[in-house]
Coordinates of C-alpha atoms in Angstrom, one line a residue:
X29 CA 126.4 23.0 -73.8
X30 CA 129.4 22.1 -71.8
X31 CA 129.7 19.7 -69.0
X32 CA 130.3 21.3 -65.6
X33 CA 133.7 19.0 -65.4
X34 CA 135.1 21.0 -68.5
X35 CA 134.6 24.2 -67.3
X36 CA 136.1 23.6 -64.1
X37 CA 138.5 22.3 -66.3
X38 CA 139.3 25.5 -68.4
X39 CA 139.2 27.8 -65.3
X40 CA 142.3 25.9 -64.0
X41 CA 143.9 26.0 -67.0
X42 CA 143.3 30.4 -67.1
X43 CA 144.4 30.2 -63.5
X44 CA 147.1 28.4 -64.1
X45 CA 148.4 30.8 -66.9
X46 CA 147.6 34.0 -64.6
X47 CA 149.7 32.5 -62.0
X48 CA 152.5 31.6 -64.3
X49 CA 155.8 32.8 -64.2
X50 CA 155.7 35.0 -67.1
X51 CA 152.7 36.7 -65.4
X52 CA 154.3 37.3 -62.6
X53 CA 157.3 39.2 -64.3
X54 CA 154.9 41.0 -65.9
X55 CA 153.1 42.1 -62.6
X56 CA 156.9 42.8 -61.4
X57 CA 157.3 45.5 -63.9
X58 CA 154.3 46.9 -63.3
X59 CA 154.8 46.9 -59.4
X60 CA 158.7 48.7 -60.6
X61 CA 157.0 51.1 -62.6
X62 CA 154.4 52.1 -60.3
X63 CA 156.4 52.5 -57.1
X64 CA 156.6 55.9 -55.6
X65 CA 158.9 54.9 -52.3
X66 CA 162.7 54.7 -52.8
X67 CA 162.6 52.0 -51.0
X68 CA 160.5 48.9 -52.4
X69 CA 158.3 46.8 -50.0
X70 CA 156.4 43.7 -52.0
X71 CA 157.2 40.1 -53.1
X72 CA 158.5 40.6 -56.2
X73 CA 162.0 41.6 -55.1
X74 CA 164.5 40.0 -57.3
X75 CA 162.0 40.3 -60.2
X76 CA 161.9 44.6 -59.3
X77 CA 165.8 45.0 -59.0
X78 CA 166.0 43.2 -62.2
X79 CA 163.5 46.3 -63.0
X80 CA 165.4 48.9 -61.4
X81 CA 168.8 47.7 -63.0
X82 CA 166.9 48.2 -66.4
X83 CA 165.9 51.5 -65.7
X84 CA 168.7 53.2 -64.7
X85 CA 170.4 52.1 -68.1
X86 CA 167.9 53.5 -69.8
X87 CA 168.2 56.5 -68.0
X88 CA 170.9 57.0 -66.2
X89 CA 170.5 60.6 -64.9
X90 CA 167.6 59.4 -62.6
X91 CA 168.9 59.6 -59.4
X92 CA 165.9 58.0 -57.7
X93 CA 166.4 54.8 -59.6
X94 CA 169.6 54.5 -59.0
X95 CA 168.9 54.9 -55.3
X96 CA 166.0 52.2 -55.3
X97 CA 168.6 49.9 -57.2
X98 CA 171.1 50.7 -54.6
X99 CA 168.6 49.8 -51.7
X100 CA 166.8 46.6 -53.1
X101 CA 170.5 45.1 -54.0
X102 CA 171.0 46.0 -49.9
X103 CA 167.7 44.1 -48.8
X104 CA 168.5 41.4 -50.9
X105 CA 171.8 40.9 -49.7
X106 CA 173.2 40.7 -53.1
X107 CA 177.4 42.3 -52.7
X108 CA 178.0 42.3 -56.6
X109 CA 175.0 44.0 -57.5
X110 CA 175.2 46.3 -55.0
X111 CA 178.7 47.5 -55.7
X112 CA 177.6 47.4 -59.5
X113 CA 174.5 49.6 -58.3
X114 CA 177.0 52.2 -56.3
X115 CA 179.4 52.3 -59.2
X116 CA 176.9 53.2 -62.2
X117 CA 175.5 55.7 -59.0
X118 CA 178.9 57.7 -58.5
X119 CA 179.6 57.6 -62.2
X120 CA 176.9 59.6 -62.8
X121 CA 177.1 61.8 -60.3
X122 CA 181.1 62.3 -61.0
X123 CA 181.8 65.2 -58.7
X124 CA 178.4 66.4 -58.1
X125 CA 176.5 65.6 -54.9
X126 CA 179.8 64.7 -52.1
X127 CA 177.1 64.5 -49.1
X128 CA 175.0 62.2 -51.1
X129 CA 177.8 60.0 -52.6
X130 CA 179.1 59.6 -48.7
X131 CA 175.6 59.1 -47.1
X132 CA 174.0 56.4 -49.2
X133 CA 177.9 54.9 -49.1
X134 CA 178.3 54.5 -45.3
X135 CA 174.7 53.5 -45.2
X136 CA 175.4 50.5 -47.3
X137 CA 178.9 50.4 -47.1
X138 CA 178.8 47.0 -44.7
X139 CA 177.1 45.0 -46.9
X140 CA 180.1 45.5 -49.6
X141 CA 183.3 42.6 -50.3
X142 CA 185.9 44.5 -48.7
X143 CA 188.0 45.1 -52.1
X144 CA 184.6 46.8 -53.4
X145 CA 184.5 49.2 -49.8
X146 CA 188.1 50.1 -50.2
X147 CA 187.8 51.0 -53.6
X148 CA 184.6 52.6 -53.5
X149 CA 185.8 54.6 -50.5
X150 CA 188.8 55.6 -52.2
X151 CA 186.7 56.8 -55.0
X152 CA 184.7 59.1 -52.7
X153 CA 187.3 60.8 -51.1
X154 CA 189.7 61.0 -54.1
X155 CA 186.9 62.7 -55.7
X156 CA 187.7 60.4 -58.7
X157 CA 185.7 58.1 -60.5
X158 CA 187.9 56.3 -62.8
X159 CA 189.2 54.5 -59.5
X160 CA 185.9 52.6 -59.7
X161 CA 187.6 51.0 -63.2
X162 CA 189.9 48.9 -60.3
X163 CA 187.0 47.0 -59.8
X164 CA 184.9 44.1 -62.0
X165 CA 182.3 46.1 -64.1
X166 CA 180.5 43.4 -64.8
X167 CA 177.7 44.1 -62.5
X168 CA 177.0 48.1 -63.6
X169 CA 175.1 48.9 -66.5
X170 CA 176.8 52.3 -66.8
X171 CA 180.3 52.4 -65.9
X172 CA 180.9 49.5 -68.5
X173 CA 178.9 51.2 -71.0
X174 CA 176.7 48.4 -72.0
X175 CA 173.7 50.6 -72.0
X176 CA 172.3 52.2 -74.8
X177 CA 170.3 55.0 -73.8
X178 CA 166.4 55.5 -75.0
X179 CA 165.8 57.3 -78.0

């Protein structure tokens, strides 16, 4: 028989382990996984673009990752990745999709270093990707080719 003390005792300890840190990344993926919206609405928003970045290496033909990646990098207020995001976006899409490419660009376009909006603009209406090399590909998971697709 245990003392009352003990098991109050071992369900803080199982609380404290579900509300650790590693559980909540785990919940993150989940959340990233399950989302259906384009654009994400929860608490685990650093933790999901983390996600997103993830799964648009994997597979880099979804658009609607790249998209989510694009917004959640906007809400966060985070320039690199979003210019990363928009990079690996128009990489893929190379010449396909103009109205696209120029929508979700001025949509976001403000929230861009102004060397990244130049050159990403430039990009657009050259109707060249390999101007997108001008800038540091540190932050796309595509362009730079430090992906390795999913077998």
């Amino acid at each position: 028989m245990t003392s009352q003390i003990w098991a109050a005792l071992s369900d803080w300890e199982l609380d404290a382990e579900l509300n650790s840190d590693k559980t909540q990344r785990i919940q993150a993926a989940f959340e990233a996984l399950s989302q259906d919206d384009l654009i994400y609405r929860g608490v685990q928003s650093e933790r999901n673009l983390y996600h997103y970045t993830r799964f648009v290496a994997g597979n880099p033909h979804s658009l609607k990752n790249h998209v989510r990646r694009i917004y959640m990098a906007t809400a966060l207020g985070k320039r690199d990745e979003l210019a990363g995001a928009l990079m690996d976006l128009l990489w893929i899409l190379d010449k396909k999709g103009p109205t696209l490419r120029r929508r979700i660009f001025e949509q976001v376009s403000a929230m861009l270093a102004p060397r990244a909006r130049k050159v990403i603009s430039h990009a657009i209406e050259a109707d060249d990707r390999r101007m997108l090399l001008e800038l540091p590909v540190d932050r796309a998971v595509v362009v730079n080719g430090q992906f390795l697709p999913v077998i």
